[in-house]
Short mmCIF file of C-alpha atoms and ligand atoms in Angstrom, two decimals:
data_model
loop_
_atom_site.label_atom_id
_atom_site.label_comp_id
_atom_site.label_asym_id
_atom_site.label_seq_id
_atom_site.Cartn_x
_atom_site.Cartn_y
_atom_site.Cartn_z
CA MET D 22 0.00 0.00 0.00
CA SER D 23 1.48 3.37 -0.95
CA VAL D 24 1.58 6.11 1.63
CA ALA D 25 -0.65 8.21 -0.59
CA ASP D 26 -3.27 5.51 -0.12
CA THR D 27 -3.21 5.87 3.63
CA ILE D 28 -4.98 9.24 3.72
CA GLN D 29 -7.07 9.17 6.84
CA ARG D 30 -10.20 11.11 7.32
CA PRO D 31 -9.40 12.60 10.69
CA ALA D 32 -11.64 11.72 13.56
CA VAL D 33 -11.00 15.07 15.20
CA SER D 34 -12.49 14.27 18.57
CA ALA D 35 -10.21 11.29 19.16
CA GLY D 36 -6.57 12.35 19.01
CA GLN D 37 -4.04 9.76 18.06
CA SER D 38 -0.75 9.23 19.79
CA TYR D 39 2.77 10.12 18.78
CA ARG D 40 3.30 6.39 18.35
CA ASP D 41 0.79 6.51 15.47
CA VAL D 42 2.65 9.44 13.97
CA LEU D 43 5.96 7.61 14.25
CA GLY D 44 4.37 4.54 12.65
CA ALA D 45 3.03 6.58 9.72
CA LEU D 46 6.37 8.37 9.35
CA SER D 47 8.31 5.09 9.38
CA ALA D 48 6.04 3.77 6.61
CA ALA D 49 6.45 6.98 4.64
CA VAL D 50 10.24 7.19 4.80
CA GLN D 51 10.58 3.59 3.69
CA GLN D 52 9.00 4.33 0.32
CA PRO D 53 11.51 4.21 -2.55
CA ASN D 54 13.04 7.65 -3.21
CA ALA D 55 10.92 9.18 -0.46
CA SER D 56 11.24 12.94 -0.20
CA LEU D 57 8.71 14.36 2.19
CA ALA D 58 7.81 17.17 4.53
CA LEU D 59 6.38 16.76 7.98
CA LEU D 60 4.09 19.64 8.90
CA LEU D 61 3.07 20.02 12.53
CA VAL D 62 -0.05 22.19 12.57
CA ASN D 63 -1.28 23.75 15.82
CA VAL D 64 -4.56 25.59 16.09
CA VAL D 65 -3.76 27.97 18.94
CA GLY D 66 -6.07 28.22 21.97
CA VAL D 67 -8.48 25.34 21.27
CA SER D 68 -9.71 25.20 24.88
CA LYS D 69 -10.59 28.92 24.74
CA LEU D 70 -12.25 28.35 21.40
CA GLN D 71 -14.32 25.55 22.94
CA ALA D 72 -15.35 27.80 25.79
CA ARG D 73 -16.34 30.48 23.33
CA LEU D 74 -18.08 28.48 20.62
CA GLY D 75 -19.21 25.47 22.62
CA PHE D 76 -17.76 21.99 22.28
CA ASP D 77 -19.90 20.87 19.32
CA THR D 78 -19.33 23.98 17.20
CA CYS D 79 -15.62 23.89 17.93
CA THR D 80 -15.39 20.20 16.98
CA ALA D 81 -17.30 20.91 13.76
CA LEU D 82 -14.94 23.79 12.97
CA LEU D 83 -11.85 21.60 13.48
CA GLN D 84 -13.45 18.93 11.30
CA ALA D 85 -14.05 21.55 8.59
CA LEU D 86 -10.38 22.60 8.83
CA SER D 87 -9.07 19.08 8.33
CA ASP D 88 -11.58 18.44 5.52
CA GLY D 89 -10.18 21.55 3.83
CA TRP D 90 -6.65 20.21 4.22
CA ILE D 91 -7.58 16.84 2.69
CA GLU D 92 -8.85 18.71 -0.34
CA ALA D 93 -5.80 20.99 -0.49
CA LEU D 94 -3.42 18.00 -0.34
CA ARG D 95 -5.08 16.37 -3.38
CA GLY D 96 -4.15 12.86 -2.33
CA ARG D 97 -0.49 13.68 -1.65
CA GLY D 98 -0.56 13.52 2.11
CA VAL D 99 -1.59 11.95 5.37
CA ILE D 100 -3.30 13.88 8.17
CA ILE D 101 -3.02 12.52 11.68
CA PRO D 102 -4.96 14.41 14.38
CA LEU D 103 -3.21 14.51 17.74
CA GLY D 104 -6.05 16.10 19.70
CA ASP D 105 -6.36 19.62 21.18
CA GLY D 106 -6.11 21.19 17.73
CA SER D 107 -2.72 19.66 16.80
CA TYR D 108 -2.17 17.71 13.59
CA CYS D 109 0.70 15.99 11.89
CA VAL D 110 0.56 16.24 8.13
CA ILE D 111 2.93 14.19 6.00
CA VAL D 112 3.28 15.57 2.47
CA HIS D 113 4.99 13.47 -0.22
CA ALA D 114 7.01 14.21 -3.32
CA ILE D 115 8.46 17.40 -1.90
CA ARG D 116 11.03 18.78 -4.37
CA ASN D 117 12.78 21.35 -2.16
CA SER D 118 12.34 23.55 0.90
CA GLY D 119 10.40 26.20 -1.05
CA HIS D 120 7.97 23.53 -2.16
CA ALA D 121 7.46 22.44 1.46
CA VAL D 122 6.76 26.02 2.59
CA LEU D 123 4.24 26.37 -0.24
CA ALA D 124 2.50 23.24 1.04
CA GLY D 125 2.36 24.84 4.51
CA GLU D 126 0.90 28.05 3.07
CA LYS D 127 -1.66 26.04 1.17
CA LEU D 128 -2.83 24.46 4.42
CA ALA D 129 -2.96 27.88 6.09
CA ARG D 130 -5.07 29.25 3.22
CA ALA D 131 -7.36 26.23 3.32
CA ALA D 132 -7.84 26.85 7.05
CA ASP D 133 -8.73 30.50 6.33
CA ASP D 134 -11.31 29.40 3.77
CA ALA D 135 -12.83 26.86 6.14
CA MET D 136 -13.06 29.47 8.90
CA SER D 137 -14.63 32.04 6.58
CA ALA D 138 -17.17 29.43 5.47
CA ALA D 139 -17.94 28.65 9.12
CA MET D 140 -18.40 32.41 9.72
CA VAL D 141 -16.28 32.46 12.88
CA ALA D 142 -15.97 36.09 13.95
CA VAL D 143 -12.51 35.77 15.54
CA LYS D 144 -10.30 33.36 13.63
CA PRO D 145 -8.01 31.19 15.74
CA GLN D 146 -4.30 31.52 15.00
CA LEU D 147 -2.49 28.72 13.22
CA ASN D 148 1.20 27.76 13.51
CA ILE D 149 2.78 25.33 11.09
CA GLY D 150 6.28 23.98 11.76
CA ILE D 151 7.95 22.02 8.96
CA SER D 152 10.83 19.54 8.80
CA LEU D 153 12.17 17.71 5.74
CA PHE D 154 13.10 14.11 4.99
CA PRO D 155 15.82 13.21 4.14
CA SER D 156 17.66 16.56 3.96
CA GLN D 157 17.09 17.59 7.62
CA ALA D 158 16.43 14.31 9.39
CA ALA D 159 16.67 10.67 8.41
CA GLU D 160 14.77 9.16 11.38
CA PRO D 161 11.08 9.66 12.18
CA GLU D 162 11.79 10.72 15.81
CA LYS D 163 14.15 13.44 14.70
CA LEU D 164 11.82 14.59 11.93
CA LEU D 165 9.03 15.00 14.45
CA ARG D 166 11.28 16.78 16.92
CA LEU D 167 12.45 19.32 14.31
CA ALA D 168 8.87 20.00 13.22
CA GLN D 169 7.91 20.57 16.88
CA LEU D 170 10.78 23.01 17.34
CA ALA D 171 9.78 24.85 14.16
CA ALA D 172 6.12 25.01 15.31
CA ALA D 173 7.15 26.35 18.73
CA ALA D 174 9.42 28.97 17.10
CA ALA D 175 6.58 29.89 14.71
CA HIS D 176 4.33 30.48 17.71
CA HIS D 177 7.01 32.62 19.35
CA ARG D 178 7.53 34.70 16.20
CA THR D 179 3.79 34.77 15.43
CA ALA D 180 4.67 33.34 12.00
CA ARG D 181 2.10 31.07 10.38
CA VAL D 182 4.51 28.81 8.52
CA LEU D 183 8.12 28.15 9.48
CA LEU D 184 10.63 25.67 8.08
CA PHE D 185 13.02 24.32 10.70
CA ASP D 186 16.52 25.77 10.87
CA GLU D 187 19.04 26.02 13.71
CA SER D 188 17.67 29.40 14.83
CA CYS D 189 14.39 27.63 15.79
CA ALA D 190 16.22 25.29 18.15
CA ALA D 191 18.22 28.13 19.72
CA GLU D 192 15.13 30.28 20.15
CA VAL D 193 13.00 27.58 21.74
CA LEU D 194 15.59 25.74 23.81
CA THR D 195 17.82 28.49 25.19
CA PRO D 196 15.22 29.95 27.59
CA TRP D 197 14.43 26.45 28.84
CA LYS D 198 18.08 25.68 29.43
CA LEU D 199 18.46 28.96 31.26
CA GLY D 200 15.26 28.18 33.19
CA ASP D 201 16.66 24.79 34.27
CA ALA D 202 19.97 26.41 35.21
CA PHE D 203 18.08 29.03 37.21
CA ALA D 204 16.18 26.35 39.16
CA GLN D 205 19.53 24.74 40.00
CA ALA D 206 21.00 28.12 40.93
CA LEU D 207 18.20 28.66 43.43
CA GLU D 208 19.00 25.29 45.03
CA ALA D 209 22.75 25.85 44.91
CA GLY D 210 22.56 29.26 46.60
CA GLU D 211 23.82 31.20 43.58
CA LEU D 212 21.25 33.94 44.09
CA SER D 213 21.98 36.86 46.32
CA LEU D 214 20.40 40.17 47.13
CA TYR D 215 22.18 43.44 46.59
CA TYR D 216 20.95 46.71 48.03
CA GLN D 217 20.99 50.11 46.37
CA PRO D 218 20.80 53.11 48.74
CA GLN D 219 18.03 55.69 48.45
CA VAL D 220 18.84 59.20 49.63
CA CYS D 221 16.38 61.73 51.09
CA MET D 222 16.63 64.86 48.93
CA THR D 223 16.02 67.33 51.76
CA SER D 224 18.39 65.88 54.39
CA GLY D 225 20.84 64.35 51.90
CA ARG D 226 21.01 61.23 54.10
CA PRO D 227 20.47 57.58 53.12
CA VAL D 228 17.07 56.47 54.42
CA GLY D 229 16.37 53.25 52.60
CA VAL D 230 17.51 50.69 50.05
CA GLU D 231 16.01 48.85 47.10
CA ALA D 232 16.72 45.09 47.12
CA LEU D 233 17.92 43.93 43.68
CA MET D 234 18.59 40.29 42.96
CA ARG D 235 21.83 38.99 41.48
CA TRP D 236 22.65 35.58 39.99
CA LEU D 237 26.35 35.08 40.45
CA LYS D 238 28.52 32.07 39.72
CA ASN D 239 32.11 32.28 40.97
CA GLY D 240 31.52 35.98 41.55
CA LYS D 241 30.46 36.65 37.94
CA PRO D 242 26.90 37.49 36.83
CA VAL D 243 25.21 34.66 34.88
CA ALA D 244 22.21 36.71 33.70
CA THR D 245 20.59 40.02 34.64
CA PRO D 246 17.34 40.12 36.64
CA ASP D 247 15.51 41.48 33.59
CA VAL D 248 16.19 38.03 32.09
CA PHE D 249 15.99 35.64 35.03
CA ILE D 250 12.97 37.08 36.89
CA PRO D 251 10.63 36.39 33.92
CA LEU D 252 12.24 32.92 33.70
CA ALA D 253 11.50 32.33 37.37
CA GLU D 254 7.92 33.36 36.77
CA GLU D 255 7.56 31.07 33.74
CA ALA D 256 9.13 28.15 35.62
CA GLY D 257 6.77 28.55 38.59
CA LEU D 258 9.65 29.55 40.87
CA ILE D 259 8.61 33.13 41.60
CA TYR D 260 7.12 32.16 44.99
CA ASN D 261 10.51 30.82 46.16
CA VAL D 262 12.37 33.77 44.65
CA THR D 263 10.07 36.31 46.34
CA TRP D 264 10.29 34.51 49.67
CA TYR D 265 14.08 34.60 49.34
CA ALA D 266 13.99 38.35 48.53
CA LEU D 267 11.61 39.22 51.36
CA SER D 268 13.27 37.18 54.09
CA ASN D 269 16.79 38.36 53.23
CA SER D 270 15.69 41.98 52.90
CA PHE D 271 13.94 41.83 56.27
CA ARG D 272 16.98 40.28 57.92
CA MET D 273 19.17 43.02 56.48
CA ALA D 274 16.71 45.75 57.57
CA ALA D 275 16.55 44.24 61.09
CA GLU D 276 20.35 44.51 61.26
CA CYS D 277 20.30 48.15 60.08
CA ALA D 278 17.75 49.67 62.44
CA GLY D 279 15.87 52.60 60.90
CA LEU D 280 16.61 51.65 57.31
CA SER D 281 13.57 50.90 55.17
CA VAL D 282 13.78 48.34 52.40
CA ALA D 283 11.96 48.19 49.05
CA VAL D 284 11.33 44.81 47.42
CA ASN D 285 10.22 44.30 43.80
CA ILE D 286 7.06 42.23 43.39
CA THR D 287 5.97 40.84 40.03
CA PRO D 288 2.28 41.14 39.06
CA GLY D 289 1.99 37.33 39.16
CA MET D 290 3.23 37.31 42.76
CA LEU D 291 0.87 40.10 43.82
CA HIS D 292 -2.02 37.91 42.66
CA HIS D 293 -0.62 34.70 44.19
CA ARG D 294 -3.08 33.34 46.74
CA GLU D 295 -0.38 33.02 49.42
CA PHE D 296 1.28 36.37 48.87
CA ILE D 297 -0.34 38.29 51.73
CA ASP D 298 0.43 35.43 54.14
CA MET D 299 4.01 35.35 52.92
CA VAL D 300 4.59 39.05 53.61
CA GLN D 301 2.97 38.76 57.04
CA THR D 302 5.04 35.71 58.00
CA ALA D 303 8.31 37.27 56.86
CA ALA D 304 7.55 40.55 58.68
CA ALA D 305 6.61 38.73 61.90
CA THR D 306 9.76 36.56 61.74
CA TRP D 307 12.09 39.55 61.44
CA GLY D 308 10.10 42.00 63.56
CA ILE D 309 9.76 44.59 60.81
CA ARG D 310 8.27 47.78 62.16
CA ASP D 311 5.62 49.96 60.59
CA LYS D 312 6.52 51.35 57.15
CA GLY D 313 9.80 49.40 57.18
CA LEU D 314 8.87 47.61 53.96
CA THR D 315 7.95 49.10 50.61
CA LEU D 316 6.53 46.83 47.93
CA GLU D 317 7.40 48.00 44.42
CA ILE D 318 4.83 47.00 41.81
CA THR D 319 5.09 48.09 38.19
CA GLU D 320 2.36 50.32 36.89
CA GLY D 321 1.80 48.09 33.84
CA GLY D 322 1.48 45.01 36.03
CA LEU D 323 -1.51 46.40 37.91
CA ILE D 324 -3.81 46.71 34.94
CA ALA D 325 -4.39 43.01 34.11
CA ASP D 326 -6.66 42.28 37.09
CA PHE D 327 -7.06 45.80 38.38
CA GLY D 328 -9.86 45.07 40.89
CA GLN D 329 -7.93 42.35 42.71
CA ALA D 330 -4.67 44.33 42.56
CA VAL D 331 -6.33 47.34 44.23
CA GLN D 332 -7.88 45.13 46.90
CA ARG D 333 -4.54 43.49 47.73
CA LEU D 334 -2.62 46.76 47.80
CA LYS D 335 -5.24 48.17 50.20
CA MET D 336 -4.80 45.17 52.50
CA LEU D 337 -1.02 45.52 52.45
CA ARG D 338 -1.22 49.21 53.31
CA GLU D 339 -3.64 48.49 56.15
CA MET D 340 -1.05 46.01 57.45
CA GLY D 341 1.47 48.90 57.61
CA PHE D 342 3.48 48.31 54.43
CA ARG D 343 4.20 50.99 51.86
CA VAL D 344 3.30 50.63 48.19
CA SER D 345 5.39 52.16 45.41
CA ILE D 346 4.33 52.27 41.76
CA ASP D 347 7.49 51.27 39.90
CA ASP D 348 8.57 52.39 36.42
CA PHE D 349 5.93 55.10 36.62
CA GLY D 350 5.27 56.73 33.26
CA THR D 351 6.08 53.67 31.17
CA GLY D 352 2.86 51.71 31.66
CA TYR D 353 0.41 53.78 29.59
CA SER D 354 -2.26 53.48 32.26
CA SER D 355 -4.81 56.27 32.20
CA LEU D 356 -5.35 58.80 34.97
CA SER D 357 -8.68 57.21 35.76
CA TYR D 358 -6.79 54.06 36.75
CA PHE D 359 -4.06 56.00 38.51
CA LYS D 360 -6.41 57.80 40.91
CA LYS D 361 -7.74 54.45 42.16
CA ILE D 362 -4.34 52.85 42.93
CA PRO D 363 -3.73 52.76 46.69
CA ALA D 364 -0.08 53.86 46.87
CA ASP D 365 2.39 55.84 48.97
CA GLU D 366 4.98 56.59 46.34
CA LEU D 367 5.65 56.96 42.62
CA LYS D 368 8.95 55.71 41.30
CA ILE D 369 10.04 57.68 38.26
CA ASP D 370 11.59 55.39 35.68
CA LYS D 371 15.31 55.80 35.05
CA SER D 372 14.74 56.12 31.30
CA PHE D 373 13.24 59.61 31.92
CA VAL D 374 15.60 60.61 34.72
CA MET D 375 18.78 59.69 32.84
CA ARG D 376 17.76 61.80 29.82
CA MET D 377 16.17 64.73 31.61
CA MET D 378 19.17 67.07 31.42
CA GLU D 379 19.49 66.61 27.64
CA ASP D 380 15.87 66.26 26.63
CA PRO D 381 13.47 69.04 27.72
CA SER D 382 10.44 66.83 27.11
CA ASP D 383 11.82 64.21 29.54
CA GLN D 384 12.43 66.98 32.06
CA ARG D 385 8.86 68.23 31.69
CA LEU D 386 7.60 64.67 32.10
CA VAL D 387 9.57 64.19 35.33
CA GLU D 388 8.30 67.53 36.63
CA THR D 389 4.73 66.54 35.75
CA ILE D 390 5.09 63.23 37.63
CA VAL D 391 6.50 64.99 40.72
CA GLY D 392 3.64 67.53 40.55
CA LEU D 393 1.04 64.79 40.09
CA ALA D 394 2.43 62.90 43.07
CA ARG D 395 2.27 66.05 45.22
CA GLN D 396 -1.37 66.63 44.24
CA PHE D 397 -2.19 63.13 45.44
CA ASN D 398 -0.03 63.27 48.60
CA LEU D 399 2.42 60.71 47.28
CA GLU D 400 6.18 60.68 47.72
CA THR D 401 8.50 60.33 44.71
CA VAL D 402 11.69 58.36 44.10
CA ALA D 403 13.81 59.19 41.07
CA GLU D 404 15.90 56.19 39.96
CA GLY D 405 18.92 56.40 37.67
CA VAL D 406 20.32 59.61 39.22
CA GLU D 407 23.86 59.55 37.88
CA ASP D 408 25.10 63.13 38.32
CA ARG D 409 24.84 66.11 40.60
CA GLU D 410 23.15 68.29 37.98
CA THR D 411 20.23 65.84 37.73
CA PHE D 412 20.06 65.58 41.53
CA ASP D 413 19.83 69.38 41.93
CA CYS D 414 17.20 69.67 39.23
CA LEU D 415 15.10 66.95 40.91
CA ALA D 416 15.55 68.65 44.31
CA ASP D 417 14.24 71.93 42.82
CA MET D 418 11.20 70.09 41.52
CA GLY D 419 10.50 68.77 45.04
CA CYS D 420 11.24 65.07 44.41
CA THR D 421 11.44 63.18 47.73
CA TYR D 422 14.19 60.53 47.27
CA ALA D 423 17.00 59.84 44.81
CA GLN D 424 18.57 56.52 43.88
CA GLY D 425 21.38 56.03 41.40
CA PHE D 426 25.02 55.63 40.59
CA LEU D 427 25.71 59.20 41.84
CA PHE D 428 25.54 57.68 45.31
CA SER D 429 26.06 53.98 44.82
CA PRO D 430 25.19 50.96 42.67
CA ALA D 431 23.53 48.00 44.40
CA LEU D 432 25.89 46.51 47.02
CA SER D 433 26.15 43.16 48.81
CA ALA D 434 24.83 43.18 52.40
CA GLU D 435 28.37 43.40 53.84
CA ARG D 436 29.45 46.20 51.51
CA LEU D 437 26.21 48.07 52.22
CA GLN D 438 26.98 48.01 55.98
CA ALA D 439 30.41 49.48 55.33
CA TRP D 440 28.96 52.03 52.89
CA LEU D 441 26.34 53.13 55.43
CA GLN D 442 29.01 53.61 58.10
CA ARG D 443 31.05 55.80 55.76
CA ASN D 444 28.04 57.73 54.44
CA SER D 445 25.76 58.50 57.36
CA ARG D 446 26.28 62.24 56.79
CA ASP D 447 24.70 64.60 54.28
CA LEU D 448 25.65 63.06 50.93
CA ARG D 449 25.02 66.26 49.02
CA LEU D 450 28.31 67.52 50.45
CA ARG D 451 30.12 64.45 49.12
CA ALA D 452 28.41 64.66 45.74
CA ALA D 453 29.58 68.26 45.49
CA GLU D 454 33.20 67.27 46.21
P1 LIG A 30 13.94 48.22 38.52
O1 LIG A 30 13.04 47.81 39.64
O2 LIG A 30 13.50 49.37 37.67
O3 LIG A 30 15.36 48.49 39.18
C1 LIG A 30 16.20 49.56 38.83
C2 LIG A 30 17.29 49.11 37.91
O4 LIG A 30 18.08 50.26 37.57
C3 LIG A 30 18.30 48.13 38.57
O5 LIG A 30 18.73 47.25 37.56
C4 LIG A 30 19.42 49.07 39.00
O6 LIG A 30 20.67 48.40 39.16
C5 LIG A 30 19.44 50.04 37.86
N1 LIG A 30 20.00 51.34 38.25
C6 LIG A 30 19.90 51.95 39.45
N2 LIG A 30 20.52 53.15 39.43
C7 LIG A 30 21.02 53.31 38.19
C8 LIG A 30 21.77 54.37 37.54
O7 LIG A 30 22.10 55.40 38.13
N3 LIG A 30 22.09 54.16 36.24
C9 LIG A 30 21.75 53.04 35.57
N4 LIG A 30 22.13 52.91 34.30
N5 LIG A 30 21.05 52.01 36.14
C10 LIG A 30 20.70 52.17 37.44
P2 LIG A 30 18.85 45.69 37.83
O8 LIG A 30 19.38 45.43 39.19
O9 LIG A 30 19.55 45.10 36.64
O10 LIG A 30 17.34 45.21 37.84
C11 LIG A 30 16.58 45.21 36.67
C12 LIG A 30 15.14 44.89 36.97
O11 LIG A 30 14.99 43.54 37.42
C13 LIG A 30 14.56 45.75 38.09
O12 LIG A 30 14.21 46.98 37.54
C14 LIG A 30 13.40 44.90 38.54
O13 LIG A 30 12.29 45.09 37.69
C15 LIG A 30 13.91 43.48 38.33
N6 LIG A 30 14.36 42.91 39.62
C16 LIG A 30 15.58 43.00 40.22
N7 LIG A 30 15.58 42.31 41.38
C17 LIG A 30 14.34 41.79 41.54
C18 LIG A 30 13.71 40.96 42.54
O14 LIG A 30 14.27 40.60 43.59
N8 LIG A 30 12.41 40.62 42.33
C19 LIG A 30 11.72 41.04 41.22
N9 LIG A 30 10.45 40.67 41.10
N10 LIG A 30 12.27 41.81 40.27
C20 LIG A 30 13.58 42.17 40.42
CA1 LIG A 31 12.14 48.59 41.31
CA1 LIG A 32 12.80 51.13 36.44
#
């Protein structure tokens, strides 16, 4: 029986297993002079589609899609449904890579036609990853693996059709590898907290610190927090990371009486069901006094589930903790949102502060934020203060605190202690030196 004869009319409701795919692929590659493409087709968000259209309508839509593909293949392929809107399509007599991509585009167009015919208002997205036999892989397992990598990369790039190449593997696997390494780093104690001083603009004295996480191996940074914090969130490790940040920050603050500490909280953590308990437990363990902890939450992160975010921030403030809106000005939230956020402080993003002496529009923006904060009885922290000129300009505007390389980068707990001992005086005098 030729492979072309094995066209199956997909029974969309019952997904077949990868073993079936491997069986069909083995049969296909054993054909004399076989030259084929494996297309892994994913209809994105099938469970949402089911919720929206109902199970029956969604099943009928998927059936219409695969019927359209059977027609488009004109007897030159096999379609194997894997369930949840994923399909393996084996296309024969592929002449070259361009030919394979054309086959993928044909399937995408057939899907469009089927969806138009079904009159679905919002069309689900489709990703098609392609691998080639024999030029890219000689064994069925590898062929399938390459098509999966291409489909995952297509999803990432929001491309509809993507032929496997090495960039797909790098794109899909590198974050995972880094994610695994991060999980090990957490276990192995490679994370540490550094503390960047915040200086009161009227007294010129250090009054607090922001805790910033570092991932160091043999004293050298492995990745920056911009990279590894999202990884921790994706890998489900943000609870452990936040607990680590809170407990270490509290211990440090307990050792430096009078110093307040600000800890960054991701939106996912704010909404975590155990977050409030976690903060309470850590504060009770280290005896943190009123207002000794500021929780920094990004403005953009509040919008997703605004109602719950507001409720939680209110609770935290009632418990005596301060709330700071981080990266203020970058989140595009409207003033109608802003006025409802229960906060104590606005943190002006360093992108504005660092440019404010060169760019008058950045300076006006910073001044507007400071003025807005004053109108709402909020304090302001300017981050990224790198020179005395910027500091003086912010002081004239009435900004409350400054943080930046003018005073110090983030320091290890030991170096912070030494820094604080050397710098307990008015730092404006030193900055003027
Ligand atoms: P962020 O909260 O906006 O933190 C300020 C960033 O600006 C820090 O980068 C800090 O080192 C840097 N910075 C401070 N002063 C200056 C300056 O004068 N000039 C310049 N060029 N940069 C300055 P860092 O430590 O790389 O952190 C990046 C981001 O990673 C943070 O941005 C924060 O969003 C996140 N992050 C860091 N630690 C944690 C953590 O423990 N938990 C969570 N959830 N996020 C963290
Ligand atoms: Ca921050
Ligand atoms: Ca920032």
